[in-house]
XYZ file of C-alpha atoms in Angstrom:
593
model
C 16.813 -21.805 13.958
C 15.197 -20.515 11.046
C 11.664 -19.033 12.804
C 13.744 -17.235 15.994
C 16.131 -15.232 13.182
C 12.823 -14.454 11.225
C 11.384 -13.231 14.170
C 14.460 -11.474 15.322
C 14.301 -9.588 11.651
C 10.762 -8.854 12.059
C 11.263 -7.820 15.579
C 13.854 -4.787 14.281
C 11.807 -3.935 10.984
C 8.800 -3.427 13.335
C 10.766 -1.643 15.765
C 12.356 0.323 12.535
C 9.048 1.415 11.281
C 6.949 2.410 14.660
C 8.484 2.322 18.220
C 5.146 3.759 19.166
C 3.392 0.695 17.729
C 5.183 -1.394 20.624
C 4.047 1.213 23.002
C 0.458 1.136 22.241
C 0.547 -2.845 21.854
C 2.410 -2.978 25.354
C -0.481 -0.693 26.873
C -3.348 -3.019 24.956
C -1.253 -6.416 26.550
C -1.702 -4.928 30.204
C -5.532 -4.420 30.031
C -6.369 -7.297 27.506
C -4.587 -9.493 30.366
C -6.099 -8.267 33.420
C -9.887 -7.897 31.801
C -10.556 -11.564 32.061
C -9.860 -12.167 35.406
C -11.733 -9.409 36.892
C -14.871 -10.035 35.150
C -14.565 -13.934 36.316
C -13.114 -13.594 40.076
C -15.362 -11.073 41.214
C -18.833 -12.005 40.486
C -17.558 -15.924 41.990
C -16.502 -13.585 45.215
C -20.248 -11.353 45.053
C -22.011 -14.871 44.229
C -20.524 -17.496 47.147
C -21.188 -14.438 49.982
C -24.753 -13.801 48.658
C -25.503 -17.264 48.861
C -23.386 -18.550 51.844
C -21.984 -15.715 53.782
C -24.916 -13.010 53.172
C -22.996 -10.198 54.812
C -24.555 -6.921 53.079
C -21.011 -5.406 54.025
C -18.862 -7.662 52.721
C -21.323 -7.927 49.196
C -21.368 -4.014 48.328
C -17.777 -3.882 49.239
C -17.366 -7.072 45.883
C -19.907 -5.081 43.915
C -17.752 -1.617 44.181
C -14.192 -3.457 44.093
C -15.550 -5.043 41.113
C -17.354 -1.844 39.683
C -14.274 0.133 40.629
C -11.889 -2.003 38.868
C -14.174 -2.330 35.632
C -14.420 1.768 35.810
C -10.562 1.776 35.753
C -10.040 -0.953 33.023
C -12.457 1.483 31.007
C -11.063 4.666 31.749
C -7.790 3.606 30.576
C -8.861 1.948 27.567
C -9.822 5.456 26.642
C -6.850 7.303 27.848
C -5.354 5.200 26.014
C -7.430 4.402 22.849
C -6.505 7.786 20.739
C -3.056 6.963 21.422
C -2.763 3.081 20.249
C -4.952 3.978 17.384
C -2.819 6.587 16.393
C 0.348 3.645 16.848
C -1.195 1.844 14.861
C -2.236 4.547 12.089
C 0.624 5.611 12.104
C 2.458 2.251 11.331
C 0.355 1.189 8.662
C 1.465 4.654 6.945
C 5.092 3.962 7.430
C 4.575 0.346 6.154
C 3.056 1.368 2.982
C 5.828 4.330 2.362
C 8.627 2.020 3.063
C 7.246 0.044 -0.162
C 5.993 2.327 -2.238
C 10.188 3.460 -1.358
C 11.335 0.362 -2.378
C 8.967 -0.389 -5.462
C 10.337 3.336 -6.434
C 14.065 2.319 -6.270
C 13.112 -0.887 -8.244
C 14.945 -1.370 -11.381
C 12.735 -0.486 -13.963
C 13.335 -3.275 -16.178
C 11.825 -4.997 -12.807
C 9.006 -3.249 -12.265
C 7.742 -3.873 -15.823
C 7.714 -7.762 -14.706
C 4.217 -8.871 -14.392
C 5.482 -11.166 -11.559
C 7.588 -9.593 -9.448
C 4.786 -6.930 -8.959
C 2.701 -9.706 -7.935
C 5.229 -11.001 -5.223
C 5.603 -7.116 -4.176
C 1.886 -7.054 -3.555
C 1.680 -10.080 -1.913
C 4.475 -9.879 0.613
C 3.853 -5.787 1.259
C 0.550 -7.252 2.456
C 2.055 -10.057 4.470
C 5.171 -8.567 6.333
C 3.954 -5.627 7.838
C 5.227 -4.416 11.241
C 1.605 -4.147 12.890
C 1.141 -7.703 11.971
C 3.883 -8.700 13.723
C 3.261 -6.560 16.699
C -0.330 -8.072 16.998
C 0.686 -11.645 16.861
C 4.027 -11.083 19.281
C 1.908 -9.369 21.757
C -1.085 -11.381 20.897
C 1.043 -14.384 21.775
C 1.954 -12.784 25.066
C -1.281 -12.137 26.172
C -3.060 -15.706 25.747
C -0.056 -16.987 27.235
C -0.286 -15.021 30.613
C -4.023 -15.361 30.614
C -3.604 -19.200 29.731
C -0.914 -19.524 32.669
C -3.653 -17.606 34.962
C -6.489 -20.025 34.121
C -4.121 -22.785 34.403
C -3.674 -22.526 37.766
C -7.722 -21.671 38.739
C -8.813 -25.315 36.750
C -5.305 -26.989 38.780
C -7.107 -26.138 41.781
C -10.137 -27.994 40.277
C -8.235 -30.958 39.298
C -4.704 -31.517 37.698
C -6.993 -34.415 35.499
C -9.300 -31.846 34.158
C -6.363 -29.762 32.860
C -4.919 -32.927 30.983
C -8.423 -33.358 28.948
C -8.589 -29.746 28.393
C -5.326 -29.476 26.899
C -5.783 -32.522 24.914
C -8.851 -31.278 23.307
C -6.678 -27.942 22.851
C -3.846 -29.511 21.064
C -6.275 -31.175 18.934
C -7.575 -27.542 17.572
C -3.715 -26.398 17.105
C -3.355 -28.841 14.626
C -7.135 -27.912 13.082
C -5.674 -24.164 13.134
C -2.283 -25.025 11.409
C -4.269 -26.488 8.484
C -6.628 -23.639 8.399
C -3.514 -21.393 8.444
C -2.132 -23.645 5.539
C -4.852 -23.665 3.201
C -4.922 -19.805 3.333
C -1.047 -19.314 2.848
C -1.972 -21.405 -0.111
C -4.702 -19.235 -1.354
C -2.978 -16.441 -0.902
C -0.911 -16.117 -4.104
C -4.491 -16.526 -5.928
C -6.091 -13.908 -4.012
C -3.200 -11.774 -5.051
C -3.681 -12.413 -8.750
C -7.204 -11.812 -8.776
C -6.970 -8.337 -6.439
C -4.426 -6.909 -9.398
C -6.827 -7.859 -11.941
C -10.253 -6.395 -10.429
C -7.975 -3.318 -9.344
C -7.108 -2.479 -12.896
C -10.503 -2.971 -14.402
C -11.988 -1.063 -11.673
C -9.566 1.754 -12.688
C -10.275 1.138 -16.252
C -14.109 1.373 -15.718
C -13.767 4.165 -13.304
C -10.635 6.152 -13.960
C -11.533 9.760 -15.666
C -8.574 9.514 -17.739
C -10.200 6.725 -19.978
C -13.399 7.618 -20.003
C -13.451 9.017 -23.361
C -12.121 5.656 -24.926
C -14.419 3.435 -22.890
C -17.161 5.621 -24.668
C -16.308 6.134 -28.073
C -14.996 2.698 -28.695
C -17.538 1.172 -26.283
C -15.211 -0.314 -24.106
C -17.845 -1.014 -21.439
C -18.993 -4.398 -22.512
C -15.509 -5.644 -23.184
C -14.616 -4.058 -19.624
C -17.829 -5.736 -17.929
C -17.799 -9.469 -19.877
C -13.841 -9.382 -18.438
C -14.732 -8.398 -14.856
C -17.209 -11.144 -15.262
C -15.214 -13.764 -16.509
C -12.347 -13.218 -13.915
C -15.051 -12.886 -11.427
C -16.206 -16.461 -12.503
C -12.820 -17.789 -12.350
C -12.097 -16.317 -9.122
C -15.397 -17.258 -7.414
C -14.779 -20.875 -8.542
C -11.112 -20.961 -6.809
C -12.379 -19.194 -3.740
C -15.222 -21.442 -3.181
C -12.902 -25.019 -3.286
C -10.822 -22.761 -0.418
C -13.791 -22.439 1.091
C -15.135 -25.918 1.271
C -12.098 -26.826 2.800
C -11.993 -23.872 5.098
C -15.518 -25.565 6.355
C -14.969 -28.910 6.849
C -11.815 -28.012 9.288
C -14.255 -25.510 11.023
C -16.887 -27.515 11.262
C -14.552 -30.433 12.997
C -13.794 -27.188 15.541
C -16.350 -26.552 16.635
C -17.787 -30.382 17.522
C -14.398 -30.383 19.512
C -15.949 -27.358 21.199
C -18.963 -28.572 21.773
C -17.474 -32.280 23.532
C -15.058 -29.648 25.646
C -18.071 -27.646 26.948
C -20.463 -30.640 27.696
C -17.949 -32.221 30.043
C -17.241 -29.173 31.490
C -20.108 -27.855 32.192
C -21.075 -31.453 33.208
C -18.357 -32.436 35.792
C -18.533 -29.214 37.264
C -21.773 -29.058 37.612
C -21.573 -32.489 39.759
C -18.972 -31.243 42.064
C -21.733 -28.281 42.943
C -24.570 -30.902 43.467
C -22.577 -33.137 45.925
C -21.701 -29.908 47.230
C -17.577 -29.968 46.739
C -17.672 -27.129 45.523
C -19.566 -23.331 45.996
C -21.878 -21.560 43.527
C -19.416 -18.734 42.983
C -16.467 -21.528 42.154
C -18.906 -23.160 39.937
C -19.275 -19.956 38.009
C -15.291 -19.242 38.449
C -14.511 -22.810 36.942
C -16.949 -22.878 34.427
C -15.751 -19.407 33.174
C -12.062 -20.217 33.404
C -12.465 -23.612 30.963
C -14.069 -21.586 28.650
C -11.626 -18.334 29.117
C -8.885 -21.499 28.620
C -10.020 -22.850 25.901
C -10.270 -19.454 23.894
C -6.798 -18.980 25.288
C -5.090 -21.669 24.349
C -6.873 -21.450 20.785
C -5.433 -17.830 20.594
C -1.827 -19.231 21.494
C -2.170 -22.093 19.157
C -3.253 -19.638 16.650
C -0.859 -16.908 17.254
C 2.114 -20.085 17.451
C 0.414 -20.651 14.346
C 0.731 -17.441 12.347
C 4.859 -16.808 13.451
C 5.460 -20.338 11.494
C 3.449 -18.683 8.369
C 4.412 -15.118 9.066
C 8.328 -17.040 9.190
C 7.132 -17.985 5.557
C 6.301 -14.750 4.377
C 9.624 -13.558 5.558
C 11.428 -16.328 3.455
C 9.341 -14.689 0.893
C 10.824 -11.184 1.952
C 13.965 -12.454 1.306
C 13.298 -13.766 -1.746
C 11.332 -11.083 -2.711
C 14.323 -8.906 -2.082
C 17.027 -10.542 -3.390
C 15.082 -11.206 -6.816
C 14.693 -7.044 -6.998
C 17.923 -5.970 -5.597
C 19.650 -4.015 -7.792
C 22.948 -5.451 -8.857
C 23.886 -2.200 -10.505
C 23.787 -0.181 -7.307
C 26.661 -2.348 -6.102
C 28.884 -1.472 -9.346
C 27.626 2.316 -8.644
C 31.146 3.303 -7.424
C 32.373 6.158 -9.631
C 31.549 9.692 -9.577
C 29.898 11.438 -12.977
C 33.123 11.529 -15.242
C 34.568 15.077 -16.216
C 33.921 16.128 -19.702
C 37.247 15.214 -22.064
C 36.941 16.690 -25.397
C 39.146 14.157 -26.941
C 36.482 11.494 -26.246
C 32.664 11.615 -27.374
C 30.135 12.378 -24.260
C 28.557 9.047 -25.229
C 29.228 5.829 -26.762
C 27.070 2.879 -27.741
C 29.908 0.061 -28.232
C 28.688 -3.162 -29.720
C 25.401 -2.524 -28.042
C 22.366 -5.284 -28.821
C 19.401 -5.752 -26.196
C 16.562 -8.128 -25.591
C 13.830 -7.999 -23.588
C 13.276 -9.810 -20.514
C 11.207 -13.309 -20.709
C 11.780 -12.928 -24.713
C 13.673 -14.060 -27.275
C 13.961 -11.712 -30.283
C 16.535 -8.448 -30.398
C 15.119 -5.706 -30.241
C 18.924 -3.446 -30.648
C 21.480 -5.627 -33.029
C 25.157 -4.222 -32.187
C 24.670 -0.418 -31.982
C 27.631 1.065 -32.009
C 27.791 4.956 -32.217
C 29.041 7.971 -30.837
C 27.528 11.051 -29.756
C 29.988 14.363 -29.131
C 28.971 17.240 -27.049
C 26.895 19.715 -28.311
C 26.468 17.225 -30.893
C 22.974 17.629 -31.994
C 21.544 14.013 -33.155
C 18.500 12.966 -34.785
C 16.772 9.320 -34.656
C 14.494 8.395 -37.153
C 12.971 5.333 -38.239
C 9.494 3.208 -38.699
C 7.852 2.162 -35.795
C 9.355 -0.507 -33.855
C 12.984 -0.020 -35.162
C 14.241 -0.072 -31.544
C 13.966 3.604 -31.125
C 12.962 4.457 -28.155
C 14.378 1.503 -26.745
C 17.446 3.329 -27.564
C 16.697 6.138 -25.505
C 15.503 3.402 -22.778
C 19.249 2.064 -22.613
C 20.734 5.268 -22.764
C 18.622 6.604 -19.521
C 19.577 3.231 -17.870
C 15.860 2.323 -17.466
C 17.645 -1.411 -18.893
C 21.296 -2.604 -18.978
C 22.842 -4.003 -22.398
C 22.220 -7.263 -22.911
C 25.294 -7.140 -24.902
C 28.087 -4.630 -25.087
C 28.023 -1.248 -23.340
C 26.873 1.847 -23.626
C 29.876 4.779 -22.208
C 29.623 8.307 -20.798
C 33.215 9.861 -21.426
C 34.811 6.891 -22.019
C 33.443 5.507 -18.490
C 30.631 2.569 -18.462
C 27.337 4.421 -17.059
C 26.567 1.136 -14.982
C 29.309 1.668 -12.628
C 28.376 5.723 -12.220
C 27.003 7.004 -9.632
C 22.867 6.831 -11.072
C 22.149 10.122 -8.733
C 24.580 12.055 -10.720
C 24.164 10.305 -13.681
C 20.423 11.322 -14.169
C 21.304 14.968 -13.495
C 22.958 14.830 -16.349
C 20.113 13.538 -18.871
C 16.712 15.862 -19.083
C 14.133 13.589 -21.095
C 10.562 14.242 -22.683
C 9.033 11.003 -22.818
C 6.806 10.486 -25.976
C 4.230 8.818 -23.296
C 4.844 11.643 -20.775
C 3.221 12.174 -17.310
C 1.704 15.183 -15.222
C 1.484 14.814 -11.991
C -1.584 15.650 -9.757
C 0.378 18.726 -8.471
C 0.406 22.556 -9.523
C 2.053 23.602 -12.729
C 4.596 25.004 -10.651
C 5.503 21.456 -9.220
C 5.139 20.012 -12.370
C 7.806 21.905 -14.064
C 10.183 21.907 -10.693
C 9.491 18.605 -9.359
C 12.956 18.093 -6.463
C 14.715 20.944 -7.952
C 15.128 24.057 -6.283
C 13.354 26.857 -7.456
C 14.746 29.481 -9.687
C 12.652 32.147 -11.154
C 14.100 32.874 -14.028
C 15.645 29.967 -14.856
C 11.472 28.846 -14.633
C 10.075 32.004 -16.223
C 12.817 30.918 -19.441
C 11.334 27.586 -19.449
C 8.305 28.704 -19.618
C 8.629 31.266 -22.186
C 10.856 28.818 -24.366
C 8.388 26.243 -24.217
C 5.271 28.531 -25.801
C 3.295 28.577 -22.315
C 3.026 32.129 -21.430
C -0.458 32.571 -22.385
C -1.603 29.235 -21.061
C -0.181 30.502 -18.005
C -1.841 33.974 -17.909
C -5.454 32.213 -18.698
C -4.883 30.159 -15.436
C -7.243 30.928 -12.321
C -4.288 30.220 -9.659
C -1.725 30.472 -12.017
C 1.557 28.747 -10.975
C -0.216 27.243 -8.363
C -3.128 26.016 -10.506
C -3.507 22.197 -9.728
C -3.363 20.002 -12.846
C -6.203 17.417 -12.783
C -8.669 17.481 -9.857
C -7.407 14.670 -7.581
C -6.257 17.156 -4.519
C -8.271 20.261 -5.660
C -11.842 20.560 -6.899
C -10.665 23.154 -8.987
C -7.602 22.069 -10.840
C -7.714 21.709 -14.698
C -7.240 19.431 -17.718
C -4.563 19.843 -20.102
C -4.948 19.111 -23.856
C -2.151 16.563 -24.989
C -0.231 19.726 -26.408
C -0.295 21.878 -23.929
C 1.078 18.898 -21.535
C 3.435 18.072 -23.710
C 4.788 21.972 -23.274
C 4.477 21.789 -19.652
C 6.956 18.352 -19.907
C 9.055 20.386 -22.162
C 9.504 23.281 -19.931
C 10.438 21.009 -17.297
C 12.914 19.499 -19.290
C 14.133 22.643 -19.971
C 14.228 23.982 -16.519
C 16.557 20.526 -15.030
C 19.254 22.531 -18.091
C 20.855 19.191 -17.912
C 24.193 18.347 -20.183
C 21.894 15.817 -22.989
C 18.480 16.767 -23.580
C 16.749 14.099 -25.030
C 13.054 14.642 -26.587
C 11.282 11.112 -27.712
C 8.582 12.320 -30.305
C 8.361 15.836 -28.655
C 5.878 16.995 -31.343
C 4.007 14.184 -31.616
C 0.683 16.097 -29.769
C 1.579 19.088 -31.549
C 0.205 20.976 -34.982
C 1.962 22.142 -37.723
C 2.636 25.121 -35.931
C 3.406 24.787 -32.674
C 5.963 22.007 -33.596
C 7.660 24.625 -35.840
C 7.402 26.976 -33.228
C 8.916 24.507 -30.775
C 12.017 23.696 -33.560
C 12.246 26.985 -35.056
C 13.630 28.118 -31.067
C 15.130 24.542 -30.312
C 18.564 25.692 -31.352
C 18.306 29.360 -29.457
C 16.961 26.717 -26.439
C 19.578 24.603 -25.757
C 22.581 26.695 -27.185
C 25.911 24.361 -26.971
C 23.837 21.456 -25.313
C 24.188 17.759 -26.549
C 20.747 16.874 -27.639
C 19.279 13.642 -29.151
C 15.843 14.310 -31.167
C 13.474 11.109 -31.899
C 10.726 11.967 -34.348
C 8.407 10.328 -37.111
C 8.261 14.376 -38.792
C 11.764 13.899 -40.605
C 11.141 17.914 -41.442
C 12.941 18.106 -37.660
C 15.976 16.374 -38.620
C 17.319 19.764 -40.472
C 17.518 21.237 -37.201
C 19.964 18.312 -36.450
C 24.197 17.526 -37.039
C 23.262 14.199 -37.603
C 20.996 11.618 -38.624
C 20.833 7.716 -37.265
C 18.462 5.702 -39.377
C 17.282 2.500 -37.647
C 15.954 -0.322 -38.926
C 14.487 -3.812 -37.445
C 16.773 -3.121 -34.686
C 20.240 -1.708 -36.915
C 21.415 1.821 -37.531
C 21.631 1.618 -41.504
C 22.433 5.010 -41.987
C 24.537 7.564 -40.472
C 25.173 10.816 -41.618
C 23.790 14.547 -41.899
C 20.862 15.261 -43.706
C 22.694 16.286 -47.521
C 24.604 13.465 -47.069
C 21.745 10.799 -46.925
C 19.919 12.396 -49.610
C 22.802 11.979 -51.700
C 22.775 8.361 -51.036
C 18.979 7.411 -52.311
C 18.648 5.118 -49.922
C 15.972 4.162 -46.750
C 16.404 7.789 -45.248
C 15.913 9.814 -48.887
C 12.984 7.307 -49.543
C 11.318 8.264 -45.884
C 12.052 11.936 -46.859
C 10.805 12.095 -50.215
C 7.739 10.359 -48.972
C 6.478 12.721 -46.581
C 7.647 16.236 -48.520
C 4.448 16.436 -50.077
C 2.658 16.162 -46.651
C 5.030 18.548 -44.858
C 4.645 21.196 -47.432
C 0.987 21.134 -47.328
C 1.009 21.397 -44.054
C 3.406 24.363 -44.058
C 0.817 25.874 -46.123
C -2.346 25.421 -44.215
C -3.629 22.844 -46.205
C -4.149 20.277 -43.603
């Protein structure tokens, strides 16, 4: 049965996350149980001998049993409450690693998909192992407290059970649609929480704040929050209206339960069948087993729908699982000088959910210590290129080689080592400028002290307050700093430096850069890398005399091939480019600009 292997699953990925969790709910099941029944027996006990027995004894002997056993109850719910909460703390922090985890081992080409980070929100939300402890011990608890008033209302009548637990089954099936309608809401709600979340962050964020203001950003920001406030509003209050009319059905059920309840029982006490005190135990168990039953139904309820979120798991998973982590089973290849380090073979790519090619059978190869560069106009396919060759995306057709070996079926651990890779749109992270360079890598000194010198950052580095432990932005530390967009593109440049991988590959690495730091930056590029393979992208064709050779792209084609002589020679898209921009790079070699 489908539900009992759901809840088997959910049963070990709680267990997985936080065997304290199950601890701390055990604990929580024991007094949640036993509270009921003492605050319903023993005032019945206290109120039939005040009333019929009147022995002063017997009374303050109730009145401390009771007091006594409401002192414990209390004492151990805080013994125990700094414990639980911690459980339960604690889970909800190993939840929310394990898929922040898993959305980090995502394929990337996966992670850009609008909708599968929708279904990741919505089911790291919905399968979590404290919501699965609360309903299985939830659902433990009503049921021992329902079997306990059970038996007290039996005693009553077998004929007043029956009604009760008609009236009972009738709010299960009020609760399953209420359950229902929000399952179905839920994929809305999910929508709407990405959206407000990212115009929050673009209202709030520091990072934008200069665009917001100099473009003025805010109304376009504020009429959008608006409108999808609108929208949502309008969605949420249909789920609401039906959310009502269910509720208010409830509650008349309620009501008819409590009227004959309270009316029948209050009968038996005027003919005298039964005490005070049993009037007060009966009248308190209906209620107690009404609220119970409702919590059973409820908590029978949420394993159908929390059964449905698990489906979701699995789908969830199986959509994201990465298919090239099964063909991972070689080792990074040894280098073979009779075969290029890598090889674009027939290579064309298109973007998921789109039709047009961006790459139109690429085929070249790269040799070691091969220095390459890439030029062409914006949207020649680039840095999708350099996208492929990191394995950020697989070839849509042909395939892309590392020493004659596909790089889908190496090892992607070792295959990374080998690339280091300055991202045109690079990222700092809120961490010292010592973990920014590092990052997993262990830490050398000089090996760090050469990146840093290579990479022009010496006297950035001497101006800073904590200097290698200076935090960059001010997220953990009051105190951290801004970089400008050049002196962050150094620091990503040093750390590219410091992985000393086999390919360096720098995606507009000069883009943030003047006139003079770039040529600063080229001028030691060759000293830098010595006999590393290195592939340049850059709109500045001045860089590509630093390089062996040039690939010109074009709408998605290399057109050209060949070192920089040779394509001037030729006249054709690359000498035109040149040509083009001389005049600017010489006046900017001269301080004119």
């Amino acid at each position: 049965m489908k539900l009992i292997k759901n809840i088997i699953f959910m049963f070990r990925f709680s267990w997985k996350i936080s065997k304290r969790a199950f601890a701390g709910a055990s604990i929580r099941m024991v007094l949640d149980t036993a509270e009921p029944f003492i605050y319903i027996i023993f005032p019945a006990l206290i109120i039939d001998e005040l009333t019929i027995g009147r022995e002063w004894n017997t009374v303050l002997f109730y009145i401390c049993l009771f007091i006594g056993c409401i002192a414990l109850l209390r004492g151990f719910r805080a013994l125990f409450n700094v414990f639980v909460n911690m459980s339960v703390n604690r889970s909800d922090v190993k939840n929310a690693l394990f898929y922040m985890r898993s959305f980090l081992e995502l394929d990337y080409e996966k992670q850009e998909d609008e909708k599968i980070r929708d279904i990741q929100n919505y089911v790291s939300s919905k399968v979590r192992a404290n919501s699965f402890i609360l309903i299985i011990f939830g659902f433990l608890t009503s049921f021992l407290k329902l079997a306990g008033f059970s038996y007290i209302i039996a005693m009553l009548h077998p004929a007043v059970l029956l009604l009760l637990f008609g009236l009972v089954v009738i709010r299960y099936f009020l609760n399953k649609k209420l359950q229902k309608n929000d399952y179905g809401f839920q994929p809305v709600m999910t929508q709407y929480t990405r959206i407000f979340d990212y115009l929050f962050d673009a209202m709030t964020n520091f990072a934008n704040a200069k665009e917001v203001r100099v473009n003025k950003a805010n109304d376009i920001l504020t009429n959008k929050f608006n409108l999808s406030l609108s929208q949502f509003s309008s969605s949420y209050k249909t789920f609401l209206s039906k959310q009502m009319k269910l509720n208010i059905i409830s509650k008349t059920i309620d009501f008819v339960q409590m009227l004959f309840s309270y009316g029948y029982v209050a009968w038996l006490a005027v003919l005298s069948r039964i005490t005070v005190g049993e009037f007060s135990l009966y009248i308190n168990a209906v209620y107690n087993l009404s609220n119970s039953f409702n919590e059973l139904a409820a908590r029978c309820v949420e394993f159908k729908y929390l059964s449905k979120y698990i489906d979701d798991y699995y789908k969830y998973k199986e959509i994201t699982r990465s298919l090239s982590v099964e063909n991972e089973i070689y080792d990074l290849p040894e280098e073979n000088a009779e075969l290029p380090m890598f090889e674009f073979d027939h290579v064309s790519f298109t973007y998921p959910n789109t039709e047009k090619a961006v790459l139109k059978d690429i085929s070249i190869k790269i040799y070691k210590g091969q220095k390459l560069s890439v030029v062409g106009f914006n949207g020649a396919g680039k840095t999708t290129f350099i996208k492929l060759l990191c394995r950020l995306y697989r070839p849509t057709l042909g395939m892309i080689k590392y020493y004659g070996v596909d790089i889908s079926v190496i090892k992607r651990e070792q295959y990374l080592k080998a690339l280091a890779v300055v991202f045109q749109d690079y990222k700092l992270f809120s961490f010292s400028f010592l973990d920014n360079i590092v990052l997993n890598q262990d830490l050398d000194k000089d090996k760090l002290n050469r990146a840093i010198r290579n990479a022009g950052l010496e006297s950035k580095l001497a101006a800073l307050p904590k200097g290698l432990q200076t935090n960059i932005y001010k997220d953990f530390d009051e105190e951290g700093i801004e970089f400008s967009g050049g002196e962050g593109q150094k620091l990503v440049i040093a750390r590219a430096y410091y992985k000393d991988a086999d390919l360096v590959i720098l995606d507009e690495p000069t883009a943030a850069l003047d006139a003079l730091a770039e040529n600063e930056i080229y001028t030691k590029f060759n000293d830098i890398i010595s006999d590393k393979t290195a592939i340049f992208i850059s709109h500045r064709l001045a860089s590509t005399r630093f390089c062996d050779e040039i690939a010109v792209f074009q709408e998605g084609r290399i057109v050209e091939y060949g070192s920089h002589d040779v394509l001037m020679e030729r006249n054709g898209v690359y000498a035109d480019m040149f040509n083009k921009q001389a005049q600017y790079y010489n006046a900017e070699e001269e301080g004119v600009l």
